[in-house]
Tab-separated table of C-alpha atoms and ligand atoms in Angstrom:
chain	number	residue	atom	x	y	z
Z	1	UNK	CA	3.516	13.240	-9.636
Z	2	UNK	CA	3.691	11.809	-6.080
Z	3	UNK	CA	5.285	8.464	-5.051
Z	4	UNK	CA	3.880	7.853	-1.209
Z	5	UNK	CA	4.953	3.884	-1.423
Z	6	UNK	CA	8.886	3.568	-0.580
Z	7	UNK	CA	10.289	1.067	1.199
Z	8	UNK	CA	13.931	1.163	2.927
Z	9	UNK	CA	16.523	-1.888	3.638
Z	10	UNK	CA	15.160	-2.104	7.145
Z	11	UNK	CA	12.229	-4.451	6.347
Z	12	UNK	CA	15.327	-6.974	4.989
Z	13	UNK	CA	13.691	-7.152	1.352
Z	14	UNK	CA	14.540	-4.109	-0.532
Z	15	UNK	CA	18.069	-2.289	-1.081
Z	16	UNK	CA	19.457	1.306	-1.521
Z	17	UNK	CA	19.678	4.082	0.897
Z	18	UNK	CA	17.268	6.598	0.991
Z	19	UNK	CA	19.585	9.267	-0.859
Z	20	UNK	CA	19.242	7.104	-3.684
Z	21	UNK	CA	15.175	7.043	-3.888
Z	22	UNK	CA	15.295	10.687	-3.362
Z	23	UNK	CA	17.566	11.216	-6.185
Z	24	UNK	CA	15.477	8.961	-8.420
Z	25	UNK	CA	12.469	11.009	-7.795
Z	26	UNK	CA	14.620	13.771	-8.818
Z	27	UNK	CA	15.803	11.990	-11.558
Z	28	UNK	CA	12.112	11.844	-12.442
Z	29	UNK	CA	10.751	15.070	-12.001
Z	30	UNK	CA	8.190	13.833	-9.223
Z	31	UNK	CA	6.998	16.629	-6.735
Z	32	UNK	CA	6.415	14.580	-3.226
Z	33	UNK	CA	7.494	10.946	-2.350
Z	34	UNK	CA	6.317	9.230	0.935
Z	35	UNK	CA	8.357	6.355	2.376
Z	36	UNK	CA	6.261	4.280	3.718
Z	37	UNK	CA	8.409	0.398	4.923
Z	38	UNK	CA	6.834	-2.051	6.745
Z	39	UNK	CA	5.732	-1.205	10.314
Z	40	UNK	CA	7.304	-3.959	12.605
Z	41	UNK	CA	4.578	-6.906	12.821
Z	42	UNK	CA	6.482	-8.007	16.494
Z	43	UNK	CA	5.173	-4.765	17.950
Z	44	UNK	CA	1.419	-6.103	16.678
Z	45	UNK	CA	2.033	-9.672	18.970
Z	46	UNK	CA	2.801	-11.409	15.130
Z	47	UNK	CA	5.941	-13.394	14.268
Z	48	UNK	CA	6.199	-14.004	10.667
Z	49	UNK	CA	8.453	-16.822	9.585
Z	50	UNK	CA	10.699	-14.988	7.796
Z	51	UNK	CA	11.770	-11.214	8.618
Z	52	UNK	CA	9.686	-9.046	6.115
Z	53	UNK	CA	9.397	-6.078	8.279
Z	54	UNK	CA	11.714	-3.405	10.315
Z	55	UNK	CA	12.079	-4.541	13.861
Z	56	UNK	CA	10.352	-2.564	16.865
Z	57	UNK	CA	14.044	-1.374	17.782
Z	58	UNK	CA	14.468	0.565	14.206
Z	59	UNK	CA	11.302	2.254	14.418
Z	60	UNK	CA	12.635	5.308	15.867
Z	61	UNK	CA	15.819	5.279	13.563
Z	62	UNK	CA	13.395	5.074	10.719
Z	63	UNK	CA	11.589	8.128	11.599
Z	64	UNK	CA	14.464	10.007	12.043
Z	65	UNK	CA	16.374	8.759	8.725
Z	66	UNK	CA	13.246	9.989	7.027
Z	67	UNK	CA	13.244	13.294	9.497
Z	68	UNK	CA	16.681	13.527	8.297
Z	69	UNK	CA	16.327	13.786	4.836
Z	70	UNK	CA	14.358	16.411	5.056
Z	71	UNK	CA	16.521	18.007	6.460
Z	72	UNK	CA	19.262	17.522	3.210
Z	73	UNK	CA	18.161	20.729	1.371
Z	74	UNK	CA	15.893	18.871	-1.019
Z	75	UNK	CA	13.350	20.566	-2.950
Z	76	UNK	CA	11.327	17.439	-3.011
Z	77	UNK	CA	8.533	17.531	-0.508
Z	78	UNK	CA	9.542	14.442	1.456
Z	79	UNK	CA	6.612	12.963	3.849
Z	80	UNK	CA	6.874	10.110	6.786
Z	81	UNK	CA	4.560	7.174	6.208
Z	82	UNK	CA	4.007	3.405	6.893
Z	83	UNK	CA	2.773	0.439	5.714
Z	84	UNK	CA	0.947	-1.233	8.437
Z	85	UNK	CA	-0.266	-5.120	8.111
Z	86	UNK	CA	-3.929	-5.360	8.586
Z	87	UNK	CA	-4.149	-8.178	11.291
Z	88	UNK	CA	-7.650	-8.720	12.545
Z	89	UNK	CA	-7.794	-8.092	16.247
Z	90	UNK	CA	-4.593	-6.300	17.103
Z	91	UNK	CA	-7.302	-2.638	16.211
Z	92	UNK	CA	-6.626	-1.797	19.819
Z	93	UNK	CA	-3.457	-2.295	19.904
Z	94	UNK	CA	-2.314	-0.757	16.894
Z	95	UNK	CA	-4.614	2.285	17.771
Z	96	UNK	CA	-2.803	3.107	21.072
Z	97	UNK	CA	0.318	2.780	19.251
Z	98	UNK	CA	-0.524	5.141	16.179
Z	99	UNK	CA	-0.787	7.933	18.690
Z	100	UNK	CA	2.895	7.883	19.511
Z	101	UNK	CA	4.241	8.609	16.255
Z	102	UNK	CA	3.595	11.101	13.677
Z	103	UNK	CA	3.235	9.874	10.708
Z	104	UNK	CA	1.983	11.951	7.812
Z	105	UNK	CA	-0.192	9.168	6.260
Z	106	UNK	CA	-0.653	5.197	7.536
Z	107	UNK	CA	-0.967	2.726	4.618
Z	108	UNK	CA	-3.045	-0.747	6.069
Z	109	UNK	CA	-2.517	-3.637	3.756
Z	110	UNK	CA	-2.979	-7.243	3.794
Z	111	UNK	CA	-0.174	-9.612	2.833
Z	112	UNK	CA	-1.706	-12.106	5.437
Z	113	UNK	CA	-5.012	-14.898	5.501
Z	114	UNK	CA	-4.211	-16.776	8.365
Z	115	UNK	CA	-0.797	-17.404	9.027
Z	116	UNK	CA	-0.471	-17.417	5.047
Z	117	UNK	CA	1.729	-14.708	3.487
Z	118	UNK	CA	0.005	-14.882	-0.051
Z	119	UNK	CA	2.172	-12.143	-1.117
Z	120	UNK	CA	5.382	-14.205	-0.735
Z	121	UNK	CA	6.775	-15.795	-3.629
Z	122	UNK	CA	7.792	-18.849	-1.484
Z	123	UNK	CA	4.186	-19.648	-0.592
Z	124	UNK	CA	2.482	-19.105	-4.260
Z	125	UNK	CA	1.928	-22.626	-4.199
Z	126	UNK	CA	-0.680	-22.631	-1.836
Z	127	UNK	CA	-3.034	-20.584	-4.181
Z	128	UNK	CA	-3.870	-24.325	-5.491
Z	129	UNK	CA	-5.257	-25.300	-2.693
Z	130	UNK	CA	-7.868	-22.881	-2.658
Z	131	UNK	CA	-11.359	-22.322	-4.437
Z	132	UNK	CA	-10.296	-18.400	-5.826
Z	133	UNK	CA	-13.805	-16.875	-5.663
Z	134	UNK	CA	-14.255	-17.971	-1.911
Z	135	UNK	CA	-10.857	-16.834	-1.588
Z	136	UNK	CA	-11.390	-13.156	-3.448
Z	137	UNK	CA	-14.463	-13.060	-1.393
Z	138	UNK	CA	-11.862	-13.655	1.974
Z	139	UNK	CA	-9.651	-11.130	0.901
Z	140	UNK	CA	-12.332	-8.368	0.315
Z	141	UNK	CA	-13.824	-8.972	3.503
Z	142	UNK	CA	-10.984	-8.844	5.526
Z	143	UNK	CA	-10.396	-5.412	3.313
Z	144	UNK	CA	-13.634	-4.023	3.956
Z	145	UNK	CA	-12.774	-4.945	7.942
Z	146	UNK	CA	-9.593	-3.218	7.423
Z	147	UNK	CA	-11.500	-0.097	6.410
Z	148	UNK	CA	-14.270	-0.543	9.564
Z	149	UNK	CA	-11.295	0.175	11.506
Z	150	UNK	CA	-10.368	3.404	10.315
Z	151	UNK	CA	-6.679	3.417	11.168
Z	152	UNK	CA	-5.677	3.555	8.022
Z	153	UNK	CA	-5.512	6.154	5.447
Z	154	UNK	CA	-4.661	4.531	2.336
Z	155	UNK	CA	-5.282	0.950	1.181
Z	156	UNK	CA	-2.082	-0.748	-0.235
Z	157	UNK	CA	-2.220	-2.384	-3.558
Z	158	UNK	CA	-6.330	-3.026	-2.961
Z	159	UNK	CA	-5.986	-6.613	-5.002
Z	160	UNK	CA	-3.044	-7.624	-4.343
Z	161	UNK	CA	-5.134	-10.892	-3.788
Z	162	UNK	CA	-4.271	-11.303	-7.802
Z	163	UNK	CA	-0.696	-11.339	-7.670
Z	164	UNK	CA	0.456	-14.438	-8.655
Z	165	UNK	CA	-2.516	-14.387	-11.420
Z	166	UNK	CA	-4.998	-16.953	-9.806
Z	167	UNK	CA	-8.317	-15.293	-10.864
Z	168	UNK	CA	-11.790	-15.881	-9.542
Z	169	UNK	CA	-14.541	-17.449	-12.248
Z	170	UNK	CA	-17.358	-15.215	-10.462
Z	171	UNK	CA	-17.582	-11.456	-11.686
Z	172	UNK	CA	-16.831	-9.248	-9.010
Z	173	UNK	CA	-18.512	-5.944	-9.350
Z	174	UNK	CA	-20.982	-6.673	-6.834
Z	175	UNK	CA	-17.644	-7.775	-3.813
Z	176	UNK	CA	-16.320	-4.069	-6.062
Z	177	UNK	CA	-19.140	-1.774	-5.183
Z	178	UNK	CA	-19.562	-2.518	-1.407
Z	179	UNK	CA	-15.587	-2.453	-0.796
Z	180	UNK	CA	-15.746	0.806	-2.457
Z	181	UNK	CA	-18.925	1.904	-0.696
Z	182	UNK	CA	-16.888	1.142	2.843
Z	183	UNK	CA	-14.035	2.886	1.767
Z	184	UNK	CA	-16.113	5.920	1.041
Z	185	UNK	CA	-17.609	6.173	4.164
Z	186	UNK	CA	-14.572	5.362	6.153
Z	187	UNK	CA	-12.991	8.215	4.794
Z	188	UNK	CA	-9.549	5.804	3.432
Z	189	UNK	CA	-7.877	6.306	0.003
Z	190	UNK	CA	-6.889	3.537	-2.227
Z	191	UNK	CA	-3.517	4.310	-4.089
Z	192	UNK	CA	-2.617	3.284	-7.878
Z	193	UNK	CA	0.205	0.743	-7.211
Z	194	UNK	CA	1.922	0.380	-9.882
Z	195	UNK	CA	4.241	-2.553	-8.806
Z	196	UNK	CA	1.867	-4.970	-9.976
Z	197	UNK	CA	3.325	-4.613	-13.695
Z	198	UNK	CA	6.121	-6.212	-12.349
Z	199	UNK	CA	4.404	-8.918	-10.453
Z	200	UNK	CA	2.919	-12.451	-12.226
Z	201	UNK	CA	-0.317	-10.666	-12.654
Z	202	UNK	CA	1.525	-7.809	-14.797
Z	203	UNK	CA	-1.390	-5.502	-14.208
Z	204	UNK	CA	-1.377	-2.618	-11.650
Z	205	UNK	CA	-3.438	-3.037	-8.746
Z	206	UNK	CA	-6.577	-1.661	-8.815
Z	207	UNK	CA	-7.363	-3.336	-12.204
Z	208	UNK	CA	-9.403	-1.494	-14.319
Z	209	UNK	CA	-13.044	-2.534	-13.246
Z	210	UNK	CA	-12.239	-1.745	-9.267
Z	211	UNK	CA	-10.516	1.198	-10.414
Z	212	UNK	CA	-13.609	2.368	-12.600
Z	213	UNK	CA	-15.923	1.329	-9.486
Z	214	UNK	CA	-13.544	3.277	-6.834
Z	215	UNK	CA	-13.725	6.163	-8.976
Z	216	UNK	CA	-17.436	6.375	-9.668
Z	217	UNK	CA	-18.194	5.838	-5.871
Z	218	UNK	CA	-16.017	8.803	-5.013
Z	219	UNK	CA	-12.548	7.237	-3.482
Z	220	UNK	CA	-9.702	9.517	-3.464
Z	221	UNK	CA	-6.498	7.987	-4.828
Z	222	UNK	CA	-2.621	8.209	-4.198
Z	223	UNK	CA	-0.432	7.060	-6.259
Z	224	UNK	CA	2.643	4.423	-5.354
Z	225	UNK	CA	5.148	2.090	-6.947
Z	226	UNK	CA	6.084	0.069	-3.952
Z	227	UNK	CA	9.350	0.505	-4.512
Z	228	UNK	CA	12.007	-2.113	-3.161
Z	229	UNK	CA	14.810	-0.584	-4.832
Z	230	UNK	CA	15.846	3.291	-5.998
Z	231	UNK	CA	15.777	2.077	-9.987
Z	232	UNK	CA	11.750	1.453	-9.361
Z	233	UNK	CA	11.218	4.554	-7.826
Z	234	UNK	CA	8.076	6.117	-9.842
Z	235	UNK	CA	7.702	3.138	-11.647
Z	236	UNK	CA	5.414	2.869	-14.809
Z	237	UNK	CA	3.928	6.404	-13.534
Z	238	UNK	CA	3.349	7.893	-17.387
Z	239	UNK	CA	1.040	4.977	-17.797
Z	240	UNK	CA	-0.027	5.181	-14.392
Z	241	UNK	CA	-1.439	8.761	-15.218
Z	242	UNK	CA	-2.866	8.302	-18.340
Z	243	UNK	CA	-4.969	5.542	-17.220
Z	244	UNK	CA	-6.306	7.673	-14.068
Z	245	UNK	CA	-6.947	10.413	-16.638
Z	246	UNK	CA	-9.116	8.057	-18.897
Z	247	UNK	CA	-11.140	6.667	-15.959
Z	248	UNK	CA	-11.645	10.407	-15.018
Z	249	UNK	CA	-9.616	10.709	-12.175
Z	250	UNK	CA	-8.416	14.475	-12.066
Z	251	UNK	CA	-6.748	14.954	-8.335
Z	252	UNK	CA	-4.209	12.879	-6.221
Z	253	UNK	CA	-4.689	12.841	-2.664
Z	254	UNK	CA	-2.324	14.321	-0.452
Z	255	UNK	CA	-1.173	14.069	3.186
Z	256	UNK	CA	0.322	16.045	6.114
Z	257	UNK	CA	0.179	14.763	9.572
Z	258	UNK	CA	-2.498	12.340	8.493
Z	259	UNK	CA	-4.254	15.910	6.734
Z	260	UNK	CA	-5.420	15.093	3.675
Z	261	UNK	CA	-5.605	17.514	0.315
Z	262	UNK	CA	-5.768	17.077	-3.403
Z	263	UNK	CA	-3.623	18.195	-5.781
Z	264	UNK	CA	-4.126	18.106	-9.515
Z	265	UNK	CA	-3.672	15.256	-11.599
B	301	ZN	ZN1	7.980	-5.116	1.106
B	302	FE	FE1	2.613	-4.449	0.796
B	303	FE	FE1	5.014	-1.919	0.197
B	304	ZN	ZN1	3.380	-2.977	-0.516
């Protein structure tokens, strides 16, 4: 099993040093993990209220902590992502910037509508002031946008939109199909987060139906748990499996140097 969504204390929300994740995965017999923290939102022209991402100035430390690790004798293959905030009209910028690192695989997700982190616990609240399905269909447009881009490689927790467990009255397949269609072309991955267990929503993200839809329109999936601490490292993954298995999911994708492969599920 492969865990490509770890996060590190730099983005100020999650503890443990990264000796600890590794040993986790150990711990739990996974074959790759991928950190992945959050790419510093000042170097995109954004300031967010509250610090939820690694400065510009740790950038380079990051790389070379992960670099580093490597480095420890580890059997684990041990790959260099990010997690990237999908902020319409900072493409160019965050274009020219993704050719001076090398990551192995770029994660673009949405936390933000506006100046709205609908993520955040502290702003749940604000769900109520909004009509969900105009709000689903907000999210999924700015997702399918995200994809039009093609910076990213993977999709981070695809409905994350649900997180607090405000749901939308209209059915969605329709919103499903052409999200999936876009990421298809596009050439991105979606993963199977499994944080959202832990979440309000206590459902991974994608849930079932998008899942189902991704799958039968041919997206290739990773698998994550968004892990904020070392204890949640591979989090839920037995389930995680099974339920890929059932939809008929039978490879993982995998990355190197933003090369992607499959392995077997
Ligand atoms: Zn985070
Ligand atoms: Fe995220
Ligand atoms: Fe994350
Ligand atoms: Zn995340």
């Amino acid at each position: 099993m492969i865990d490509y969504h770890l996060h590190t204390t730099r983005c100020c929300h999650a503890t443990g040093s990264l000796e600890d994740y590794l040993a986790e995965a150990e711990k739990k017999q996974l074959r790759e993990i991928g950190f992945s923290d959050h790419f510093p939102l000042d170097l995109l022209g954004v300031t967010p209220r509250a610090p939820v991402t690694m400065e510009a100035s740790e950038l380079e430390e990051y790389i070379k902590e992960v670099e580093g690790l490597k480095s420890l004798g580890s059997n684990m293959n041990i790959k260099l992502g990010i997690e990237i905030d999908y902020i319409p009209g900072t493409e160019n910028k965050l274009g020219k910037l993704l050719e001076q690192y090398d990551f192995d695989y770029v994660i673009g997700s949405i936390h933000y509508l506006g100046d709205w982190d609908f993520t955040h616990p502290v702003y749940a609240d604000h769900y109520q002031d909004y009509d969900m399905d105009s709000l689903y269909d907000k999210y999924f447009k700015l997702l399918q946008d995200a994809c039009r881009s093609r910076l990213f490689d993977v999709i981070g927790h695809i409905d994350v939109i649900k997180k607090f467990g405000y749901r939308p009255a209209n059915d969605l397949e329709a919103l499903y199909i052409e999200t999936a269609r876009l990421l298809r072309e596009s050439g991105t991955c979606i993963e199977l987060n499994t944080a959202g267990q832990d979440a309000p929503v206590g459902e991974f993200y994608p849930d079932p139906q998008l899942l189902e839809v991704c799958l039968s329109e041919g997206v290739a999936v990773t698998m994550g748990s968004d892990a904020h601490s070392p204890e949640q490292v591979g989090r839920y993954f037995n389930e995680a499996v099974e339920l890929l298995k059932l939809s008929g999911c039978r490879e993982l994708t995998v990355f190197e140097q933003r090369k992607r492969s499959s392995i077997q599920l």
